[in-house]
Coordinates of N, CA and C in Angstrom, one line a residue:
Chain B
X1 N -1.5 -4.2 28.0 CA -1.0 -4.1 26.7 C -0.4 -5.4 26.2
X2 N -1.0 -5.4 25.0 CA -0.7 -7.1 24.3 C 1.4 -6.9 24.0
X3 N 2.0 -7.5 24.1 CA 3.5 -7.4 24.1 C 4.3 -8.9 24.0
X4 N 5.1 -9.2 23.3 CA 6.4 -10.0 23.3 C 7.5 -9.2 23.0
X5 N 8.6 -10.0 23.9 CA 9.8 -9.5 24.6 C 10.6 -10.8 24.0
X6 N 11.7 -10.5 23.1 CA 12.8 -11.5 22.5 C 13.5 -11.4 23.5
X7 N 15.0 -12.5 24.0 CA 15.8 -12.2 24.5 C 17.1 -13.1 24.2
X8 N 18.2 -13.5 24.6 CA 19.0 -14.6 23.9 C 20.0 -14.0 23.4
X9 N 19.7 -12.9 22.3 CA 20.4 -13.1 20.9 C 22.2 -12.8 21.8
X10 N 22.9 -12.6 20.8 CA 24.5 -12.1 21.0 C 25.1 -12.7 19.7
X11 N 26.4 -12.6 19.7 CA 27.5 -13.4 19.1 C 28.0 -14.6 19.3
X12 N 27.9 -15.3 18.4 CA 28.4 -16.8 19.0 C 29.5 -17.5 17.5
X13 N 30.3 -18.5 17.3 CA 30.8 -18.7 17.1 C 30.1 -19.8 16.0
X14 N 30.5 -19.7 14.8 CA 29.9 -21.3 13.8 C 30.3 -22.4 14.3
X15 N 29.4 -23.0 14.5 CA 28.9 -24.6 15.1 C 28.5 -24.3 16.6
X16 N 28.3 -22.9 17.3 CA 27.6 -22.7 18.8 C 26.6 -23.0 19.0
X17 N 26.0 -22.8 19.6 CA 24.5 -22.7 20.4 C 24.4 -21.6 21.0
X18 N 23.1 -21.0 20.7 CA 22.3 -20.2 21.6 C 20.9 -20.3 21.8
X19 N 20.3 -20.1 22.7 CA 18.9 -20.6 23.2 C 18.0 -18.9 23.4
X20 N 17.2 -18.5 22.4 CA 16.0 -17.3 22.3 C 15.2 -17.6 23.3
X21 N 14.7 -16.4 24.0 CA 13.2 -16.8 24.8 C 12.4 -15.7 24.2
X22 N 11.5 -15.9 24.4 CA 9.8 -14.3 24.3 C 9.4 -14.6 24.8
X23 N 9.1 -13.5 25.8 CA 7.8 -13.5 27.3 C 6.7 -12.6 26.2
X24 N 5.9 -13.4 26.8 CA 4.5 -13.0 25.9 C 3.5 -12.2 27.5
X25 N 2.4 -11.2 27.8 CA 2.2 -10.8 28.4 C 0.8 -10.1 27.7
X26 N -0.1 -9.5 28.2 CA -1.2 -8.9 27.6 C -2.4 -9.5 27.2
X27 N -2.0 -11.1 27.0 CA -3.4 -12.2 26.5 C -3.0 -13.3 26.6
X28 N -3.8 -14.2 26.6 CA -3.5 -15.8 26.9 C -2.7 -16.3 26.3
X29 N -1.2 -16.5 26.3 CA -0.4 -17.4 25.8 C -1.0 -18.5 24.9
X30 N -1.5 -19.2 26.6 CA -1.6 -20.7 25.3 C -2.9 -20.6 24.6
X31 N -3.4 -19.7 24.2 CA -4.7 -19.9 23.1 C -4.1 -19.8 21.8
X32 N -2.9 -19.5 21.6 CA -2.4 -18.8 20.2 C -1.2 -19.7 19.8
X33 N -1.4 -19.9 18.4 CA 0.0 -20.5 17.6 C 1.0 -19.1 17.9
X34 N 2.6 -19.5 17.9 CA 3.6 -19.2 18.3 C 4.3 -19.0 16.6
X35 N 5.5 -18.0 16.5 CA 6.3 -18.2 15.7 C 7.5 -17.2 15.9
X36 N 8.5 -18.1 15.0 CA 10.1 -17.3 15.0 C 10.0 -17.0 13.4
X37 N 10.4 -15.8 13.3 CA 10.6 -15.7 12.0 C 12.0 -14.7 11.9
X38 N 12.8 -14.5 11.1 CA 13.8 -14.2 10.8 C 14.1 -13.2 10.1
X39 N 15.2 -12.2 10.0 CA 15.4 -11.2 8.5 C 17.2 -10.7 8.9
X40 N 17.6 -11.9 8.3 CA 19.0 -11.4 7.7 C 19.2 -10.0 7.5
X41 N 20.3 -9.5 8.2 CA 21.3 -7.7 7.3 C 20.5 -7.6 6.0
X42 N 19.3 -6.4 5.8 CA 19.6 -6.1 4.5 C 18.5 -7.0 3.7
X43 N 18.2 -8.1 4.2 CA 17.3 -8.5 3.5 C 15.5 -8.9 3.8
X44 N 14.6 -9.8 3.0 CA 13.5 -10.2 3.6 C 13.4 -10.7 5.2
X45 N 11.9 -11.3 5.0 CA 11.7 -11.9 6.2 C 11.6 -12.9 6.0
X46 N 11.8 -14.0 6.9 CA 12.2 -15.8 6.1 C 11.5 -16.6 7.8
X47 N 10.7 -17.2 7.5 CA 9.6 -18.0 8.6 C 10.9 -19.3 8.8
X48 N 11.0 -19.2 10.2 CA 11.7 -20.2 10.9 C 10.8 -21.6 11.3
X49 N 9.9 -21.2 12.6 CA 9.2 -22.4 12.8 C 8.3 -21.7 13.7
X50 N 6.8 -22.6 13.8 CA 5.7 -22.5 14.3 C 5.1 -23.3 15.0
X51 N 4.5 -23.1 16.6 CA 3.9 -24.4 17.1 C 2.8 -24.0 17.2
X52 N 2.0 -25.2 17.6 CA 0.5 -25.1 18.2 C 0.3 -24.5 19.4
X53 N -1.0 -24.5 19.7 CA -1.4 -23.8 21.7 C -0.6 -24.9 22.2
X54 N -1.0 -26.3 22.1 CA -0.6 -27.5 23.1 C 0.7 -28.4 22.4
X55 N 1.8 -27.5 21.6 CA 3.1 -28.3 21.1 C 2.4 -29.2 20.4
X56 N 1.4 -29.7 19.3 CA 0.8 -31.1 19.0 C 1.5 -31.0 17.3
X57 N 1.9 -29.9 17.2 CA 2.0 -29.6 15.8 C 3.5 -28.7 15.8
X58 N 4.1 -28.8 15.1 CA 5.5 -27.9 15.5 C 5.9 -28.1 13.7
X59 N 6.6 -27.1 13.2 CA 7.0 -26.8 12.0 C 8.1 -26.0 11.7
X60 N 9.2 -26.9 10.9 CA 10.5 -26.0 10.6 C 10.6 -25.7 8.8
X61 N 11.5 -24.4 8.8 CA 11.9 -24.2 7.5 C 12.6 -25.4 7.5
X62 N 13.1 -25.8 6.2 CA 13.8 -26.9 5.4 C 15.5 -26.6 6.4
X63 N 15.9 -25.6 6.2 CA 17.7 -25.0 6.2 C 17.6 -24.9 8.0
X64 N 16.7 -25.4 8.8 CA 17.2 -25.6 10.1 C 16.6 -26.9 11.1
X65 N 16.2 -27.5 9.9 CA 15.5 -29.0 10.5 C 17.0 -29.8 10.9
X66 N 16.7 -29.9 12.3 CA 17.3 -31.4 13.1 C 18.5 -30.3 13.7
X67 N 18.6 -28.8 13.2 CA 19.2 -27.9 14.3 C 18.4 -26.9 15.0
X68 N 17.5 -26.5 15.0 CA 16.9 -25.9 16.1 C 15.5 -26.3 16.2
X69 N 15.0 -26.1 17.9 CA 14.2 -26.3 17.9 C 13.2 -25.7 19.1
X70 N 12.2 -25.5 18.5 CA 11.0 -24.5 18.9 C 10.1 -24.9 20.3
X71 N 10.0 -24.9 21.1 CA 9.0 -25.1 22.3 C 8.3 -24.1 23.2
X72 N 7.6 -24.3 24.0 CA 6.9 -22.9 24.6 C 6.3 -24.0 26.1
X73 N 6.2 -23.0 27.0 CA 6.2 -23.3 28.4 C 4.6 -22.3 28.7
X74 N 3.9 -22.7 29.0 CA 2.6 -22.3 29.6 C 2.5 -20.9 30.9
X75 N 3.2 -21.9 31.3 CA 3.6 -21.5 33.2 C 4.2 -19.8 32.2
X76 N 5.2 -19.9 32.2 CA 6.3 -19.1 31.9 C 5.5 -17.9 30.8
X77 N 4.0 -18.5 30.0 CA 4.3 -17.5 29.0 C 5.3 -17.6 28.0
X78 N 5.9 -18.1 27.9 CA 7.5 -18.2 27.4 C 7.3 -18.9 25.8
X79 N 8.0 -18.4 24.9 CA 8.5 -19.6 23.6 C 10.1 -19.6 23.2
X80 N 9.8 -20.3 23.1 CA 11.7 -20.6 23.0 C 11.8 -21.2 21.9
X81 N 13.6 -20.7 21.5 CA 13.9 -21.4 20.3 C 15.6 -22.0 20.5
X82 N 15.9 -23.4 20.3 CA 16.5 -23.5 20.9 C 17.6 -24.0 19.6
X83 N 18.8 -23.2 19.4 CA 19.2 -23.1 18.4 C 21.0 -23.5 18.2
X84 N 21.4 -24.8 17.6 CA 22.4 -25.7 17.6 C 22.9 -25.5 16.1
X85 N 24.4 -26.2 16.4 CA 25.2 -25.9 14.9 C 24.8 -25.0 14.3
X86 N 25.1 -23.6 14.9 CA 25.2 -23.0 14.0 C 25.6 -22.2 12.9
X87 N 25.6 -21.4 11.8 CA 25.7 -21.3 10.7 C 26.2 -19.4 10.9
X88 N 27.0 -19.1 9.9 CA 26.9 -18.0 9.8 C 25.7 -17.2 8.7
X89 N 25.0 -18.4 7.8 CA 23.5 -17.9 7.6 C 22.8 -17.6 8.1
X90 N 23.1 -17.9 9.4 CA 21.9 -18.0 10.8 C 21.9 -16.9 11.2
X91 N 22.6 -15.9 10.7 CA 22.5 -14.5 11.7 C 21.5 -13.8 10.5
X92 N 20.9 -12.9 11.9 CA 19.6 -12.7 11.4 C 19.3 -11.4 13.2
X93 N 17.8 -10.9 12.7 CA 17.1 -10.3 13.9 C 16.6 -11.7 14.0
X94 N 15.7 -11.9 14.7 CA 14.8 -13.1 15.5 C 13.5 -12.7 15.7
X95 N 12.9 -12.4 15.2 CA 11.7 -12.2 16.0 C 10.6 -13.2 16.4
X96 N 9.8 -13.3 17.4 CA 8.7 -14.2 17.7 C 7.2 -12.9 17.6
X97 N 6.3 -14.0 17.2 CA 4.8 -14.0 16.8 C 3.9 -14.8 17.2
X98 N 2.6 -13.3 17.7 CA 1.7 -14.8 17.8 C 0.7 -14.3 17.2
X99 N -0.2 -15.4 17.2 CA -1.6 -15.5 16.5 C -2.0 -16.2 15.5
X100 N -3.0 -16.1 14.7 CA -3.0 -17.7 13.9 C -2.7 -16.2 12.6
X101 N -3.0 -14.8 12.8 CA -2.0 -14.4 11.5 C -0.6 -13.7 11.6
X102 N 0.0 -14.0 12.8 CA 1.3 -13.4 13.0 C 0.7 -11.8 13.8
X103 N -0.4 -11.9 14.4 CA -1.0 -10.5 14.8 C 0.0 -9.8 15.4
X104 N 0.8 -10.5 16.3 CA 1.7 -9.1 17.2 C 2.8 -10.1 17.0
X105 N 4.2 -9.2 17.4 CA 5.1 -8.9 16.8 C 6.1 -9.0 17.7
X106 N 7.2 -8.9 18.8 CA 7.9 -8.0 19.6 C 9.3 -7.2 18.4
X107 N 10.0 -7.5 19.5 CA 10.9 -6.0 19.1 C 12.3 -6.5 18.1
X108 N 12.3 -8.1 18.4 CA 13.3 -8.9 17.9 C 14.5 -9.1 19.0
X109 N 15.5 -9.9 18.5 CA 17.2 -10.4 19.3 C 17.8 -10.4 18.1
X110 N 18.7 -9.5 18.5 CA 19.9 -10.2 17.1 C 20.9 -11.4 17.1
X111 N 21.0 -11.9 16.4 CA 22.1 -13.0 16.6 C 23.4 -13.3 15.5
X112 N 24.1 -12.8 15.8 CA 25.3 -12.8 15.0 C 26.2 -13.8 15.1
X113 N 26.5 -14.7 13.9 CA 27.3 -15.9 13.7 C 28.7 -15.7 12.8
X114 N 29.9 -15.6 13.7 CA 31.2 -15.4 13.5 C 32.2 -15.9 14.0
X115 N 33.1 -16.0 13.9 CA 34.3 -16.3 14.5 C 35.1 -15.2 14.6
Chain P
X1 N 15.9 -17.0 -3.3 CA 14.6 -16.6 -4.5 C 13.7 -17.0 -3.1
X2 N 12.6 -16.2 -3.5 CA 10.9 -16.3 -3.0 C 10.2 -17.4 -3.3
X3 N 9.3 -18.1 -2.8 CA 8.2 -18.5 -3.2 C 7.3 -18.1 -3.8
X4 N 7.0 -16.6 -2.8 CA 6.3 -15.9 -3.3 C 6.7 -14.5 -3.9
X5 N 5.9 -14.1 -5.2 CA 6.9 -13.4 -6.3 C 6.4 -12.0 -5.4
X6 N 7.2 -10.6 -5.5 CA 6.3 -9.2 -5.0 C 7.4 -8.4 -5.9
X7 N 7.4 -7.6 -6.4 CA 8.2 -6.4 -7.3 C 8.9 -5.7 -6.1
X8 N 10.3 -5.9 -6.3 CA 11.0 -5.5 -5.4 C 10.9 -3.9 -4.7
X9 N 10.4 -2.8 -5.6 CA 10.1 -1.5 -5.3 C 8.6 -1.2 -6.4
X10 N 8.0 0.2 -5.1 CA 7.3 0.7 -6.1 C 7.2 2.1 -5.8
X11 N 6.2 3.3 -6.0 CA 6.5 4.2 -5.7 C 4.9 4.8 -6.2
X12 N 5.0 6.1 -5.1 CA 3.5 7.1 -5.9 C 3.9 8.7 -5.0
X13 N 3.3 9.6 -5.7 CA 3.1 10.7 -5.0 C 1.7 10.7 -4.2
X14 N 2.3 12.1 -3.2 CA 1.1 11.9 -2.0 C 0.1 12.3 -2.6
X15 N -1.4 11.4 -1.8 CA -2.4 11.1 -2.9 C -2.7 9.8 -3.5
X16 N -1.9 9.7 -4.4 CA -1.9 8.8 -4.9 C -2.3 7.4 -5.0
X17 N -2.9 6.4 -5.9 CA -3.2 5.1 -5.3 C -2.0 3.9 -6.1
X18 N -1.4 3.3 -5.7 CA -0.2 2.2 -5.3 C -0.7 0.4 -5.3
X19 N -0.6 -0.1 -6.0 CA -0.6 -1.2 -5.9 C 0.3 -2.4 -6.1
X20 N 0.7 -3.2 -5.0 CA 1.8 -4.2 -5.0 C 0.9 -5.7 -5.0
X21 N 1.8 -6.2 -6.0 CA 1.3 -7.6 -6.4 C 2.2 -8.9 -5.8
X22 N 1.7 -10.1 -5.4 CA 2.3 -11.0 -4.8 C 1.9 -12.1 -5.5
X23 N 2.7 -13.2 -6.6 CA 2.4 -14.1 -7.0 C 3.1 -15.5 -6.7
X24 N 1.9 -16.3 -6.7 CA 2.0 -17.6 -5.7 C 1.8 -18.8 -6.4
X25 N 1.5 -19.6 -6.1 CA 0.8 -21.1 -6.6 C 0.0 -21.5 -6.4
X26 N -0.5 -22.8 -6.8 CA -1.9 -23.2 -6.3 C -1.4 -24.0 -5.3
X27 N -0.1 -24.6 -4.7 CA -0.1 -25.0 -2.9 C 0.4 -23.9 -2.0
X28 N 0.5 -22.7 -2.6 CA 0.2 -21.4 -1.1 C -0.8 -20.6 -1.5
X29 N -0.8 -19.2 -2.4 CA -2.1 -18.2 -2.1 C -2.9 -19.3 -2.9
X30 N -3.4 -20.1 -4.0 CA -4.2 -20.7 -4.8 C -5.6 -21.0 -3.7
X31 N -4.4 -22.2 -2.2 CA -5.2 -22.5 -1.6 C -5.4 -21.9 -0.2
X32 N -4.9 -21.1 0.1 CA -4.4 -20.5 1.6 C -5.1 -18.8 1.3
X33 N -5.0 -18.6 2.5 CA -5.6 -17.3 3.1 C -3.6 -16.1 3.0
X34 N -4.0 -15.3 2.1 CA -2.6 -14.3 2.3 C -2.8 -13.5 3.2
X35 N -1.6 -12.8 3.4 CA -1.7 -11.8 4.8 C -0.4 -11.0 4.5
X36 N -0.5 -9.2 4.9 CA 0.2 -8.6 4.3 C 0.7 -8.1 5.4
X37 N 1.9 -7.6 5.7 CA 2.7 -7.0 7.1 C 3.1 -5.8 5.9
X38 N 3.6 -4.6 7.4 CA 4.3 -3.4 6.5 C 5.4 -3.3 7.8
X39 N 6.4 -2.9 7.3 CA 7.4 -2.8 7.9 C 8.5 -1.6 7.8
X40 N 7.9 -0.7 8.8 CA 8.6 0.7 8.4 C 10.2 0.6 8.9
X41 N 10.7 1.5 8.6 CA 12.1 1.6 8.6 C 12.5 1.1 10.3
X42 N 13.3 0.6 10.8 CA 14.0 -0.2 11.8 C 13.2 -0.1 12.9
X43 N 12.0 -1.0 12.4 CA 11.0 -1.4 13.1 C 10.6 -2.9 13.1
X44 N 9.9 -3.6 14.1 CA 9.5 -4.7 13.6 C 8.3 -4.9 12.8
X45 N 8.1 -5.8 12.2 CA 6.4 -6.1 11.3 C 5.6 -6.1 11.9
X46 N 4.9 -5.4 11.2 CA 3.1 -5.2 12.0 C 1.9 -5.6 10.7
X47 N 1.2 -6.6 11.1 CA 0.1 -7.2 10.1 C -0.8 -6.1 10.1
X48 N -0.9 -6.4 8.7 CA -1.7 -4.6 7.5 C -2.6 -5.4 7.1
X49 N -3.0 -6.9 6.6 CA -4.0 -7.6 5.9 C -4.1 -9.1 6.5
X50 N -5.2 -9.0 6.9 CA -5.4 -10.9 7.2 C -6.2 -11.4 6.9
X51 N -6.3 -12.9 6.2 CA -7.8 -13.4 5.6 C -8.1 -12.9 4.1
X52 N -6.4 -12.1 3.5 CA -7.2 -11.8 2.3 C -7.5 -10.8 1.8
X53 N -8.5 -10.2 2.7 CA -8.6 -8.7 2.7 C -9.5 -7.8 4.1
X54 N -9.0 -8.6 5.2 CA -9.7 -7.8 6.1 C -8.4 -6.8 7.0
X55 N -8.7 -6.0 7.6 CA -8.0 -5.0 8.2 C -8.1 -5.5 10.0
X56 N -7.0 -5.4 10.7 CA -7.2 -5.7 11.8 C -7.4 -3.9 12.4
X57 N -7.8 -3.9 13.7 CA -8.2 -2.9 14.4 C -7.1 -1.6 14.1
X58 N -7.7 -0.9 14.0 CA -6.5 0.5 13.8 C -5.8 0.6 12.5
X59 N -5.8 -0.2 11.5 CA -5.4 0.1 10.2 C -6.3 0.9 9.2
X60 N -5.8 2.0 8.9 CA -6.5 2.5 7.9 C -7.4 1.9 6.9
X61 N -8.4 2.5 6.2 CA -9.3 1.7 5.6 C -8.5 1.9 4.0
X62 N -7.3 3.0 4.1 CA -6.7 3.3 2.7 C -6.2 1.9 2.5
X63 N -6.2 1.2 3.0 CA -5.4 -0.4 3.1 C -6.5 -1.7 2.7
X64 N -6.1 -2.0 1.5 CA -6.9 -3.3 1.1 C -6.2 -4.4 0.3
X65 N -7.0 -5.5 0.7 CA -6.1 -6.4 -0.3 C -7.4 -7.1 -0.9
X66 N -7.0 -7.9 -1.7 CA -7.8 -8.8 -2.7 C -6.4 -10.1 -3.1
X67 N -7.4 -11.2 -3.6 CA -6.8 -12.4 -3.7 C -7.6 -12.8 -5.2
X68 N -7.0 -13.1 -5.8 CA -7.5 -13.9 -7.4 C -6.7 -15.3 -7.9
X69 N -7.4 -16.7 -7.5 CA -6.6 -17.8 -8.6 C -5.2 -17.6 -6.9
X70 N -4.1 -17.4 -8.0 CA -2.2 -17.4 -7.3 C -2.3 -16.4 -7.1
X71 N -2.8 -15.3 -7.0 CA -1.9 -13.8 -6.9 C -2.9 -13.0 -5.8
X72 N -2.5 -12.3 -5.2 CA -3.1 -11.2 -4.0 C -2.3 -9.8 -4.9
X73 N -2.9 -9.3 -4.2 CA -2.4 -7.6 -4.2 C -3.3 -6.6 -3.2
X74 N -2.2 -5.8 -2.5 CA -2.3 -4.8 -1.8 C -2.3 -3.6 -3.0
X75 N -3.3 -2.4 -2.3 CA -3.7 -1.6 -2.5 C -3.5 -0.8 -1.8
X76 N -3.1 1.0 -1.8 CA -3.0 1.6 -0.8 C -3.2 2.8 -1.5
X77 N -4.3 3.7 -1.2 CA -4.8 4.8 -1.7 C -4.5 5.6 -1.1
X78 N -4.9 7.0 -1.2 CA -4.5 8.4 -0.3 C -3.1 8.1 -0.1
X79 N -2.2 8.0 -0.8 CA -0.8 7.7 -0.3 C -0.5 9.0 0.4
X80 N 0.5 8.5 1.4 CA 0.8 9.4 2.3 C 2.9 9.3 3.0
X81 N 3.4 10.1 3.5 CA 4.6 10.2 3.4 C 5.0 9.1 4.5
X82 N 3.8 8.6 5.7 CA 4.4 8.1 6.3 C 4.0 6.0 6.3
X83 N 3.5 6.0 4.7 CA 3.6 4.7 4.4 C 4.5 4.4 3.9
X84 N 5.9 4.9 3.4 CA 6.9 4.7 3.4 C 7.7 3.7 3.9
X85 N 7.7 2.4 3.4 CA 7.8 1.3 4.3 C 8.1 -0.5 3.7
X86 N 8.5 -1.1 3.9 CA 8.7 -2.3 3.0 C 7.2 -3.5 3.1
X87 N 6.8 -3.7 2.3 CA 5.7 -4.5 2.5 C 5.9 -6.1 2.0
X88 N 5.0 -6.8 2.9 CA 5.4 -8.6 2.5 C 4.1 -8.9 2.3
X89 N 4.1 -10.1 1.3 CA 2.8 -10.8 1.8 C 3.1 -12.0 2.2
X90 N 2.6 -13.0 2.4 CA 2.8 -14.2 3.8 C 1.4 -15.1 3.3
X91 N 2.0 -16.9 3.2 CA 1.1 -17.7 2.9 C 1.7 -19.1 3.5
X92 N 0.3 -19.6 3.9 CA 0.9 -21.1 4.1 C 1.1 -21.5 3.1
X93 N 2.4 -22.5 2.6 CA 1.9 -23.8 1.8 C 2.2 -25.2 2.0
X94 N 0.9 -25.6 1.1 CA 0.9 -27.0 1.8 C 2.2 -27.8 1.2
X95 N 2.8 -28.0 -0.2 CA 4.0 -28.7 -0.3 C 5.3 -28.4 0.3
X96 N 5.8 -27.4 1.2 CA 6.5 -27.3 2.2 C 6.6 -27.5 3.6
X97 N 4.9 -27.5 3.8 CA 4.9 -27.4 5.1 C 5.2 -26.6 5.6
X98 N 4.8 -25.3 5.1 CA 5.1 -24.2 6.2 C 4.8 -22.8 5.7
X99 N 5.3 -22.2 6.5 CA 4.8 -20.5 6.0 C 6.0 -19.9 4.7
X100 N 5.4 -19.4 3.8 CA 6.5 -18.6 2.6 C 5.8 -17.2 2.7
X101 N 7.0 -16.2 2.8 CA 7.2 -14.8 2.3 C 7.1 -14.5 1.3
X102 N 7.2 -13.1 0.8 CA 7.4 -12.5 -0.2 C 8.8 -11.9 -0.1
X103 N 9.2 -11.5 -1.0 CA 10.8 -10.9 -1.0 C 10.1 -9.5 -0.5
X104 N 9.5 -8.9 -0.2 CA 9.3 -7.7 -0.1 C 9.2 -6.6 -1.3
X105 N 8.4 -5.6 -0.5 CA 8.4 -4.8 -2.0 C 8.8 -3.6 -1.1
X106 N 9.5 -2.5 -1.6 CA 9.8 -1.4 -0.5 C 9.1 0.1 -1.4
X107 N 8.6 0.6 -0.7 CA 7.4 1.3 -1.2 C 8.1 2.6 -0.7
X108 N 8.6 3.3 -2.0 CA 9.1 5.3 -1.9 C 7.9 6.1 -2.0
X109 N 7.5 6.7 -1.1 CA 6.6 8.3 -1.2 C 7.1 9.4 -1.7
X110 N 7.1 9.8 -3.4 CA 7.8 10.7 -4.0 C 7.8 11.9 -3.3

């Protein structure tokens, strides 16, 4: 069964860190572009960032360049998002995606940014 | 605000055929391939359209899309009580660098 598993999310404090993973399982990791995309309480969905099969290409929304950032591990199956200064905009579900059209989905992490 | 435009609700009785519109530019749908997710109530997104208008495995054929110039639109015939669900469409573009949404449209089955 094709599947990604978010994990990470919690509560953290404005200006924290938290670091997302998704185990990917069911088909070749690295044949497929990666993605995090996002949806705020209540609202749309808002594309975070996306890599290539081999990291050669990596892409952020505008509102989290030079604070998070995206990588993926072969071995592990794994993509990560590795996520600094953060914001209380920043809370959101999390979800990661793969495929070159976002084909599968997992379940999401929440991440809530408060004091 | 969106990049890409979608009417925030729509609605049909069962039966019925439904169409939600997504308008873009010529550096996302103009030049890029759209793609439509549906996303039922406290669930994650699952891709309904990719390429435009093709259907991935297991989606109903009541499900189509078309692309014209800036604008796509989903189509969804034989409405039914359990398409009830908020729908996006999804484009690269090239003067961002990156993928843009639609604000969603959330679609009531009277």
């Amino acid at each position: 069964e094709v599947q990604l598993v978010e994990s990470g999310g919690g509560l953290v404090q404005p200006g924290g860190s938290l670091r997302l993973s998704c185990t990917a399982s069911g088909f070749i990791f690295s044949n497929y572009w990666m993605y995090w995309v996002r949806q705020a309480p209540g609202k749309g969905l808002e594309w975070v960032a996306n890599i290539k099969q081999d990291a050669s290409e990596i892409y952020y929304v505008d509102s989290v360049k030079g604070r998070f950032t995206v990588s993926r591990d072969k071995a592990q199956s794994s993509l990560f998002l590795q996520m600094n200064s953060l914001r209380a905009e920043d809370t959101a579900v999390y979800y990661c995606a793969a495929g070159d059209s976002m084909d599968v989905w997992g379940q999401g992490t929440t991440v809530t940014v408060s004091s | 605000q969106s990049v890409l435009t979608q009417p925030p609700s729509a609605s049909g009785t069962p039966g019925q055929r439904v169409t939600i519109s997504c308008s873009g530019s010529s550096s996302n749908i103009g030049s890029y391939n759209v793609y439509w997710y549906q996303q039922l109530p406290g669930t994650a997104p699952k891709l309904l359209i990719y390429l435009n208008n093709q259907r991935p495995s297991g989606v109903p054929d009541r499900f189509s899309g078309s692309k014209s110039g800036t604008s796509a639109s989903l189509a969804i015939s034989g409405l039914r009580s359990e398409d009830e669900a908020d729908y996006y469409c999804a484009a690269w573009d090239a003067s961002l660098s990156g993928w843009v949404f639609g604000g969603g449209t959330k679609l009531t089955v009277l």
